Coordinates of C-alpha atoms in Angstrom, one line a residue:
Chain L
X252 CA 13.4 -50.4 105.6
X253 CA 14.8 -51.7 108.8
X254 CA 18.2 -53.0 108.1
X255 CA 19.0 -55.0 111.0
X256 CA 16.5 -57.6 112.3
X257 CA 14.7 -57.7 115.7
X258 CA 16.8 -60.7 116.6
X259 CA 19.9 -58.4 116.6
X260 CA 18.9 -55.7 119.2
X261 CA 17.7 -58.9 121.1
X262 CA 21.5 -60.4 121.1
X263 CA 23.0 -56.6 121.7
X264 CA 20.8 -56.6 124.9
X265 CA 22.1 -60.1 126.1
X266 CA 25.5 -59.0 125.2
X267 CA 25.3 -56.2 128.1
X268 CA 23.5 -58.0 130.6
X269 CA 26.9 -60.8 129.8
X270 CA 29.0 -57.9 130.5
X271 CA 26.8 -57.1 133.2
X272 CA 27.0 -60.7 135.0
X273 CA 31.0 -60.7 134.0
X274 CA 31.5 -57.2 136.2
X275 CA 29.2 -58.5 139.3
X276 CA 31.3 -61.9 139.3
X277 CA 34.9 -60.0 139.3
X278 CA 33.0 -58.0 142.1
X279 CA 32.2 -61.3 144.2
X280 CA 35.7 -62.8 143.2
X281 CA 37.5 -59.3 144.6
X282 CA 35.8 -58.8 147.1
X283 CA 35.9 -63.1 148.5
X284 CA 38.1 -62.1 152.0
X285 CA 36.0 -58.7 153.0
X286 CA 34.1 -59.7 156.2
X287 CA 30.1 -59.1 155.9
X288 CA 30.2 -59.0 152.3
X289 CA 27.7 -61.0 150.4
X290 CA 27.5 -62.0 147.4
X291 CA 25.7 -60.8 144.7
X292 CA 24.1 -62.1 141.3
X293 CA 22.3 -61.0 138.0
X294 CA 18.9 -61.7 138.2
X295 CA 18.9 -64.0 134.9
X296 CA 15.3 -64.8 134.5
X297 CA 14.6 -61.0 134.5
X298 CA 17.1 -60.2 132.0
X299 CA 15.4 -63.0 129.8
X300 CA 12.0 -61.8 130.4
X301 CA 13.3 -58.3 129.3
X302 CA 14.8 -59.8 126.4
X303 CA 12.1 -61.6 125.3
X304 CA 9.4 -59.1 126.0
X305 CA 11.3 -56.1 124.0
X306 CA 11.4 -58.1 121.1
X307 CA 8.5 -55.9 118.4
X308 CA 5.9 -58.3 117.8
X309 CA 3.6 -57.6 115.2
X310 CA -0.5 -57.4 115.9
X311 CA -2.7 -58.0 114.0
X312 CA -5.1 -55.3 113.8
X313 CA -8.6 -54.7 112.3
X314 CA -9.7 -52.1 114.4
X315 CA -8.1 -48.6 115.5
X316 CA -9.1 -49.1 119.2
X317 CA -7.3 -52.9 119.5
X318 CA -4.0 -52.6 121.8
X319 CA -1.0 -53.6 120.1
X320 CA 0.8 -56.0 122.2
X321 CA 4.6 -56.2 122.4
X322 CA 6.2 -52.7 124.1
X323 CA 9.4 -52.3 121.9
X324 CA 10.0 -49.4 123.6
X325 CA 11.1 -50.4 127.1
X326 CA 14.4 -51.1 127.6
X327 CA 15.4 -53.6 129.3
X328 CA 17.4 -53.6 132.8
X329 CA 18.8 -56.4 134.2
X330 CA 19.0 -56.2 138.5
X331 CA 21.6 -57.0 140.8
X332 CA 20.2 -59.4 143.6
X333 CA 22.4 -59.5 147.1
X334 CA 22.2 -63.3 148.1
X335 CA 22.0 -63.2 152.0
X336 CA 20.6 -66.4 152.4
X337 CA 23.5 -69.1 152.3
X338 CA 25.7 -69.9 154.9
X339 CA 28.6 -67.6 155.8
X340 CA 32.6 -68.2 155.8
X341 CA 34.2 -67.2 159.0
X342 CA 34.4 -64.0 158.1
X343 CA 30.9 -63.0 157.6
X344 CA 31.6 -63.1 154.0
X345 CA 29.2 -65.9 151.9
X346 CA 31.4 -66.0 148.2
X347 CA 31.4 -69.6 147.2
X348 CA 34.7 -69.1 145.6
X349 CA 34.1 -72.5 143.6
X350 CA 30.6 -71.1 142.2
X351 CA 31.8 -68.0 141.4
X352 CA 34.4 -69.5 138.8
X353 CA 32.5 -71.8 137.1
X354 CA 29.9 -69.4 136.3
X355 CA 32.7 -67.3 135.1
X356 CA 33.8 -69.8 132.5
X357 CA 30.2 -70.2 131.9
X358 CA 29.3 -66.6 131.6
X359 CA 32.1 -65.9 129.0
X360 CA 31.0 -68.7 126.9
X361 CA 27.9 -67.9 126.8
X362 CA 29.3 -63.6 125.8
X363 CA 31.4 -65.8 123.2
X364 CA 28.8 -67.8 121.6
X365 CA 26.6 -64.3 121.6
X366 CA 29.4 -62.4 119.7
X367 CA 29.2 -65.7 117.2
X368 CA 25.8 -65.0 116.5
X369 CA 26.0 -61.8 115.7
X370 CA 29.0 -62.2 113.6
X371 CA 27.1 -64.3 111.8
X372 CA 24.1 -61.8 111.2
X373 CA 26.2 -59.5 110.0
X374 CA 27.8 -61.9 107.5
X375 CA 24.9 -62.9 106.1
X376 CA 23.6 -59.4 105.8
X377 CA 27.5 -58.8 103.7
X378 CA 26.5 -61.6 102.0
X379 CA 23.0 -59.7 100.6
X380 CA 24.8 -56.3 100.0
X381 CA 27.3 -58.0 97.4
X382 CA 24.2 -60.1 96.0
X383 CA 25.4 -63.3 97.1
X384 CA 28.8 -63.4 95.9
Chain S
X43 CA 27.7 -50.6 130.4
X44 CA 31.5 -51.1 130.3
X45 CA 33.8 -54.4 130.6
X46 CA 36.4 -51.8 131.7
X47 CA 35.2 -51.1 134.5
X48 CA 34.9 -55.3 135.3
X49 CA 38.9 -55.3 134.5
X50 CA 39.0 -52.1 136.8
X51 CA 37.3 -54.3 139.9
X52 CA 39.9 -57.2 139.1
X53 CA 42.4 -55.1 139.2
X54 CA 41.5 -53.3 143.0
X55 CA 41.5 -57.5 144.0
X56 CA 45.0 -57.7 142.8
X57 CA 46.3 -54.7 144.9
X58 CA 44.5 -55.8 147.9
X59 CA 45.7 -59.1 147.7
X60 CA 49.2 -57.6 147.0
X61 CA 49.4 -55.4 150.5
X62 CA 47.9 -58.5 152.2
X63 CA 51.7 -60.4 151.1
X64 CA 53.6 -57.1 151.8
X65 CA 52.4 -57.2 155.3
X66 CA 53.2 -60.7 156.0
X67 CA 56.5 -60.3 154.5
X68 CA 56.6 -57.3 156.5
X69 CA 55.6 -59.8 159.5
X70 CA 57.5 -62.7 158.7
X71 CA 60.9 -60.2 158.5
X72 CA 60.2 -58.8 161.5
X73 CA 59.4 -61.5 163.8
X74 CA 62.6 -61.4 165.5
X75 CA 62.7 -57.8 165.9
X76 CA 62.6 -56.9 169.4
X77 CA 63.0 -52.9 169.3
X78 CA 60.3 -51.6 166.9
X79 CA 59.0 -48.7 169.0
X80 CA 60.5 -46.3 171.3
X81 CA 57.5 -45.6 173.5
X82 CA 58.7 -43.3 177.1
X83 CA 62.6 -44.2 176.3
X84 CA 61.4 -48.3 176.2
X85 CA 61.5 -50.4 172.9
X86 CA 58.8 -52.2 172.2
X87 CA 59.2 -54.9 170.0
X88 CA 57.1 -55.3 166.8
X89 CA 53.5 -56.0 166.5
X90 CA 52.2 -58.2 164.0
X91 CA 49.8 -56.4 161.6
X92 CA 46.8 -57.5 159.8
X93 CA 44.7 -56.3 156.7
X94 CA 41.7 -55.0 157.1
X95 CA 39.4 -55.2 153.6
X96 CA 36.1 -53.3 152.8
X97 CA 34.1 -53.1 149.6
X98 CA 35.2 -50.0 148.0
X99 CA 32.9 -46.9 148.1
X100 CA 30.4 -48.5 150.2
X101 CA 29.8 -46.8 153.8
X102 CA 29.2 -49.4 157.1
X103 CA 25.9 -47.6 157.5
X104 CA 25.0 -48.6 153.8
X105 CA 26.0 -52.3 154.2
X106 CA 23.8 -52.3 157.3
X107 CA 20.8 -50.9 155.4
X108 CA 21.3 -53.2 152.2
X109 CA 21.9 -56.2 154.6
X110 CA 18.6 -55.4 156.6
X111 CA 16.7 -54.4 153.6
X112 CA 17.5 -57.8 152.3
X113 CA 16.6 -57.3 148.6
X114 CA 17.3 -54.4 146.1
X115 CA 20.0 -53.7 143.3
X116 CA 23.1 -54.2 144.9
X117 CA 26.1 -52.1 144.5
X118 CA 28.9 -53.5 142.4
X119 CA 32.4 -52.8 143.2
X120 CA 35.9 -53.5 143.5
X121 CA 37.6 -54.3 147.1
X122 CA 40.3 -52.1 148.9
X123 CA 42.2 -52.1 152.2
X124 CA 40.6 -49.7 154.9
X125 CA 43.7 -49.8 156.7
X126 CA 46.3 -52.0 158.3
X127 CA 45.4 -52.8 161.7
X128 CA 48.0 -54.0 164.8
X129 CA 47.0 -57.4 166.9
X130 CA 46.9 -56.4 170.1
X131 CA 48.0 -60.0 171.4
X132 CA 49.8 -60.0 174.0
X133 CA 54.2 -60.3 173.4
X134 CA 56.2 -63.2 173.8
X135 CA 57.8 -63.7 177.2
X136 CA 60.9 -65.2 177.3
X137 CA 63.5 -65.4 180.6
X138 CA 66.6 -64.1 180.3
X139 CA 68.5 -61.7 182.4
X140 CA 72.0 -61.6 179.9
X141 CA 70.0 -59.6 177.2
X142 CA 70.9 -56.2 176.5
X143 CA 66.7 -55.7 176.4
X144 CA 65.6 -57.6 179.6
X145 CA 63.4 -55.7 182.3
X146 CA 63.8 -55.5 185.8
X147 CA 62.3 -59.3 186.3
X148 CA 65.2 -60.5 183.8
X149 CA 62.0 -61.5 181.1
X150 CA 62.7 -60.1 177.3
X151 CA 59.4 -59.2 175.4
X152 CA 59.6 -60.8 171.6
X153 CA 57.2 -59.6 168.7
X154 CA 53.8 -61.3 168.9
X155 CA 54.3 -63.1 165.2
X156 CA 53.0 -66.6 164.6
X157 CA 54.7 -68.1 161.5
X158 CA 52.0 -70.4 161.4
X159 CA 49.3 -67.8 161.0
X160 CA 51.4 -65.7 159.0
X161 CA 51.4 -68.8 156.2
X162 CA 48.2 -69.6 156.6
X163 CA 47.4 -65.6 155.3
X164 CA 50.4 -65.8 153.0
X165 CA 48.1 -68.8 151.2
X166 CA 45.4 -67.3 151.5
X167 CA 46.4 -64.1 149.7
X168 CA 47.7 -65.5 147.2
X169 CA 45.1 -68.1 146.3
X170 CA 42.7 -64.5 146.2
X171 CA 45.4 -63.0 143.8
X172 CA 45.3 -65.9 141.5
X173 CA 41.3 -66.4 141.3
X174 CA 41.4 -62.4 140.5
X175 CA 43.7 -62.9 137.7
X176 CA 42.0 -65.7 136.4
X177 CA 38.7 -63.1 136.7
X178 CA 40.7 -60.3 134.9
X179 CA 41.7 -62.5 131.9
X180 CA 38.1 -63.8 131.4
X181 CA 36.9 -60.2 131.1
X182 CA 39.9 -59.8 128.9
X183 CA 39.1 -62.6 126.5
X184 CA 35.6 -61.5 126.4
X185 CA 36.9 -57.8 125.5
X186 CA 39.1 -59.1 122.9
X187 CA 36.3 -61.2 121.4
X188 CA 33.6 -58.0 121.2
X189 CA 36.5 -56.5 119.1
X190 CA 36.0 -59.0 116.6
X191 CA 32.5 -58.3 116.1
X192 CA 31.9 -57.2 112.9
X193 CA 35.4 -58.5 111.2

């Protein structure tokens, strides 16, 4: 018997790519006066994809030689994409200082309402172990 | 994955940004100083000095490569100062013959400091220093919330 759900592996996963996106924004908020350096992001939609794809899904099957669909064993890996492509400061350097913060803010939210969530699975799995007292 | 290592990168944009307001102090207090450097029995007066920042642990040739290659994972790290370069503009003439330090034409050589420019860094340093503290206690908070997981 599995005692954690798939949804909880899914959360751990976005956890680290949140941890992920936090390290790569201190990066681009350190880094705002070194000439030629450009900026970098996590590549969201892939870290969703992974996420969503690494979720087991069950298959039906009637037959030995039908594929299961749903790889649960790849792990997902979030990239790191180098923006080159908007304009540079002065320096050579193209951190939008303004962007960078607000996505901050947003990006710890977002690792906030994660560790919520799985708070909460864990309380309601408490809440089955002592038989809903 | 580690959020340490996010509070470590802050913390390299805090030092940086630090030296950067040590050497404009360092500027700022020397501006009048007119015998810095005994070069063949002559002083020279100070030179202004300047910051140079890289990314840390990345070589030129690899920011070259990444920058043509225009895609791939990108390297994440923390910021630190190369070294402290000297401008090389040129010293501030001034005429007059009474001074212990003139030269033969009766002109005294003065450090090549701007105060202007030198605030203008000054703000800029420390506007860096607060956005990287402001960086360094969202990775906190975040740290301090994953410790509740579980509770």
């Amino acid at each position: 018997m599995k005692l954690l759900s798939p949804t909880f592996n899914s959360l751990e996963q976005a956890l680290s790519a949140a941890a992920l996106k936090q390290k790569v924004h201190s990066s681009n908020i350190a880094n705002v006066d070194t000439p030629n350096y450009k900026s970098k992001q996590v590549d969201f939609q892939a870290t969703l994809n992974g996420v969503l794809n690494n979720q087991p899904m069950a298959s039906y099957k009637t037959d030995a030689k039908h594929i299961s669909f749903g790889n649960s064993s790849s792990h997902t890996n979030p990239s790191i994409k180098v923006n080159n492509s908007t304009q540079y400061n002065t320096n050579g350097s193209n951190v939008d200082m303004d962007v960078e913060m607000a996505e901050l803010a947003e990006n710890q939210l977002w690792y906030n309402a994660l560790t919520e969530r799985v708070n909460g699975n864990l309380n309601s799995l408490r809440t089955v172990i002592n038989g809903g007292r | 994955m580690s959020l340490f290592s996010g509070l470590n990168i802050s913390a390299s944009g805090l030092t940086a940004n630090r030296l950067r307001m040590d050497v404009v102090s360092s500027n700022i207090a020397n501006a009048n100083t007119n015998r810095a450097k005994l070069v063949d029995g002559e002083w020279l007066p100070y030179r202004r000095k300047t910051v140079e920042l890289s990314q840390m642990g990345v070589s030129p040739f690899e920011q070259k490569l990444q920058a043509s290659l225009n895609k791939g994972s990108g390297q994440v790290s923390g910021v630190m100062a190369s070294h402290i370069k000297e401008d090389n503009a040129p010293f501030v003439q001034t005429y007059d013959p009474t001074h212990p330090d003139a030269n033969a034409e009766g002109y005294v050589l003065s450090s090549n400091v701007d105060p202007v420019k030198e605030m203008v860094d000054l703000m800029s340093a420390t506007r860096s220093y607060e956005a990287n503290v402001t960086a360094l206690n969202a990775s906190k908070g975040m740290f301090m919330k994953a410790l509740e997981i579980g509770k």
